[in-house]
Amino acid sequence: NPNGTDETARDVHELVENPFRALPWTFPRKPAVVLVSHFYNEAMLLPYFVAHHASMFDAAILVDGNSTDDSAAIVAEYAPSTWRVVQSTNVGLDARRTDAEVAYWEATFAPDVWKLALTAAEFVVHPTLREELEGAWRSGHGVARLPAYYMCGDDNTRGPLQRFTHLLAQRSQCLRDINSWTEYARYVHR
């Protein structure tokens, strides 16, 4: 929402950079929250993706689809030590094979671990993620819906991205609302 309203200011504030400070659990049971992501030549967005999500996840598997840019080096430089890059076994960008590969990596974690799959262009926005998961766990749910942004399009007329400056302040082409009654979201599951 690039129109400069209070809502825009709030949205930009939600996409915070809080690397390496894990969000605290507020209840005794502390299941891990992990990220499984896949990327291909995402050097432009990965610094923002890592900085934004570092505090949300206890660990991450990032599947590199054989990038030819410095995507993997960016993860190695900026991500927490609990994040690791693995090489894709797929040749080319095939949605079904990529989904199967993400499912494979999700299955390497214990059944009680919360798992979320994202692309490097998706940004989950949830300041109370662990409280949300606590509520889902206490009510017996194995799935929780999390609001997110999908960064899309090419705003290069605004100039090159400045790392460690809020992404939404630099780019206007993102998807937050699918239509007037549905916001973009991702689902975390156990």
C-alpha positions in Angstrom: 0.0 0.0 0.0 2.2 2.8 -1.2 -0.2 5.7 -0.6 1.5 6.9 2.6 -1.4 6.1 5.0 -1.0 5.1 8.7 -1.7 1.6 7.5 1.4 1.7 5.3 3.5 3.0 8.2 2.3 0.1 10.3 3.0 -2.4 7.6 6.6 -1.1 7.1 7.1 -1.3 10.9 5.9 -5.0 10.9 8.7 -5.9 8.5 11.3 -5.4 11.1 14.9 -6.6 11.0 15.6 -8.3 14.3 18.4 -10.8 13.4 19.5 -13.5 15.8 17.2 -12.7 18.7 14.8 -15.5 18.9 11.2 -14.7 19.9 10.5 -16.0 23.4 8.1 -18.7 24.3 5.5 -17.8 26.9 4.6 -21.3 28.0 6.6 -24.3 29.3 6.4 -26.5 26.2 8.9 -25.1 23.6 8.6 -27.0 20.4 11.0 -25.8 17.6 9.8 -23.6 14.8 11.6 -24.3 11.5 11.6 -22.8 8.1 12.1 -24.7 4.8 12.6 -22.4 1.9 13.8 -22.8 -1.7 15.5 -20.2 -3.8 17.1 -19.6 -7.2 19.1 -16.4 -7.8 17.5 -14.4 -5.0 20.5 -12.3 -4.1 18.4 -9.2 -4.2 15.8 -10.3 -1.6 17.8 -12.8 0.5 19.4 -10.2 2.8 15.9 -8.9 3.7 14.4 -12.4 3.9 17.2 -13.6 6.4 17.1 -10.4 8.5 13.3 -10.5 8.7 12.9 -14.2 9.5 16.0 -14.9 11.6 14.3 -14.2 15.0 11.2 -16.3 14.1 12.8 -19.7 13.5 15.0 -21.9 15.5 16.4 -23.5 12.4 16.1 -23.3 8.7 16.8 -25.4 5.6 17.2 -23.3 2.5 17.2 -25.4 -0.7 19.4 -23.7 -3.4 18.1 -24.5 -6.9 21.6 -24.3 -8.3 21.8 -20.5 -8.2 24.3 -18.7 -10.4 24.5 -15.5 -8.3 25.8 -15.1 -4.7 22.5 -16.2 -3.0 24.2 -19.0 -1.0 27.0 -16.7 0.1 24.5 -14.2 1.4 22.8 -16.8 3.5 26.2 -18.0 4.8 27.2 -14.4 5.7 23.9 -13.1 7.3 21.9 -16.1 8.6 22.1 -17.6 12.0 24.3 -20.7 12.4 21.2 -22.8 12.7 20.3 -22.1 9.1 21.9 -24.2 6.4 21.9 -24.2 2.6 21.5 -27.5 0.8 21.8 -28.0 -2.9 18.6 -29.0 -4.8 18.6 -32.5 -6.3 16.3 -31.1 -9.0 17.3 -30.0 -12.5 15.5 -26.8 -13.5 12.6 -25.2 -11.9 9.7 -27.7 -11.7 7.0 -26.9 -9.2 6.1 -30.5 -8.4 9.6 -31.6 -7.8 10.3 -28.5 -5.7 7.3 -29.2 -3.6 8.4 -32.8 -3.1 11.8 -31.6 -2.1 10.4 -29.2 0.4 8.2 -32.0 1.8 11.3 -34.2 2.1 13.2 -31.6 4.2 10.1 -30.9 6.3 9.9 -34.7 7.1 13.4 -34.6 8.5 12.1 -32.8 11.6 10.3 -34.4 14.5 6.4 -34.5 14.2 5.9 -32.0 17.0 8.1 -29.3 15.3 6.3 -26.4 13.7 7.2 -26.2 10.0 6.7 -23.4 7.6 7.6 -23.4 3.9 8.3 -20.1 2.1 9.9 -18.8 -1.0 12.5 -16.1 -0.7 9.8 -13.6 -1.9 7.4 -14.4 0.9 7.6 -12.5 4.2 5.6 -13.7 7.2 4.4 -10.8 9.4 3.5 -12.0 12.9 5.0 -10.2 15.9 3.5 -12.8 18.3 4.3 -15.9 16.3 5.1 -18.1 19.3 1.9 -17.0 21.2 -0.1 -17.9 18.1 1.5 -21.3 18.0 0.9 -21.8 21.7 -2.8 -21.0 21.2 -3.0 -23.5 18.3 -1.2 -26.2 20.3 -3.4 -25.7 23.4 -6.6 -25.9 21.2 -5.3 -29.1 19.6 -4.7 -27.6 16.2 -1.8 -28.6 14.1 -2.0 -25.7 11.6 -2.0 -21.9 12.0 -2.6 -19.2 9.4 0.0 -16.4 9.3 -0.4 -13.1 7.5 2.4 -12.6 4.9 3.6 -10.4 2.1 4.6 -11.6 -1.3 7.2 -9.3 -2.9 6.5 -9.2 -6.7 7.2 -7.1 -9.7 10.2 -4.9 -10.5 10.4 -1.5 -8.9 13.9 -0.7 -10.2 12.7 2.7 -11.3 13.1 3.6 -7.6 16.9 2.7 -7.7 18.8 -0.2 -6.4 17.8 -1.8 -3.1 19.7 -0.5 -0.1 20.5 -3.5 2.2 19.3 -3.1 5.8 16.8 -0.4 4.9 13.1 -1.4 5.3 12.1 -3.2 2.1 8.6 -1.8 1.9 10.0 1.7 2.1 11.9 1.0 -1.1 9.5 -1.1 -3.0 5.8 -0.8 -3.6 5.1 -3.9 -5.7 4.0 -6.5 -3.1 0.9 -8.5 -2.5 -0.7 -8.2 0.9 -4.4 -8.5 0.0 -5.6 -11.0 -2.5 -8.9 -9.2 -2.7 -11.0 -7.0 -0.5 -11.8 -9.8 1.9 -8.8 -12.1 1.8 -5.2 -11.3 2.9 -2.2 -13.1 1.6 -1.2 -15.8 4.2 1.0 -18.9 4.7 0.3 -21.8 6.9 2.6 -23.3 9.5 2.0 -26.9 10.5 3.2 -29.7 12.8 
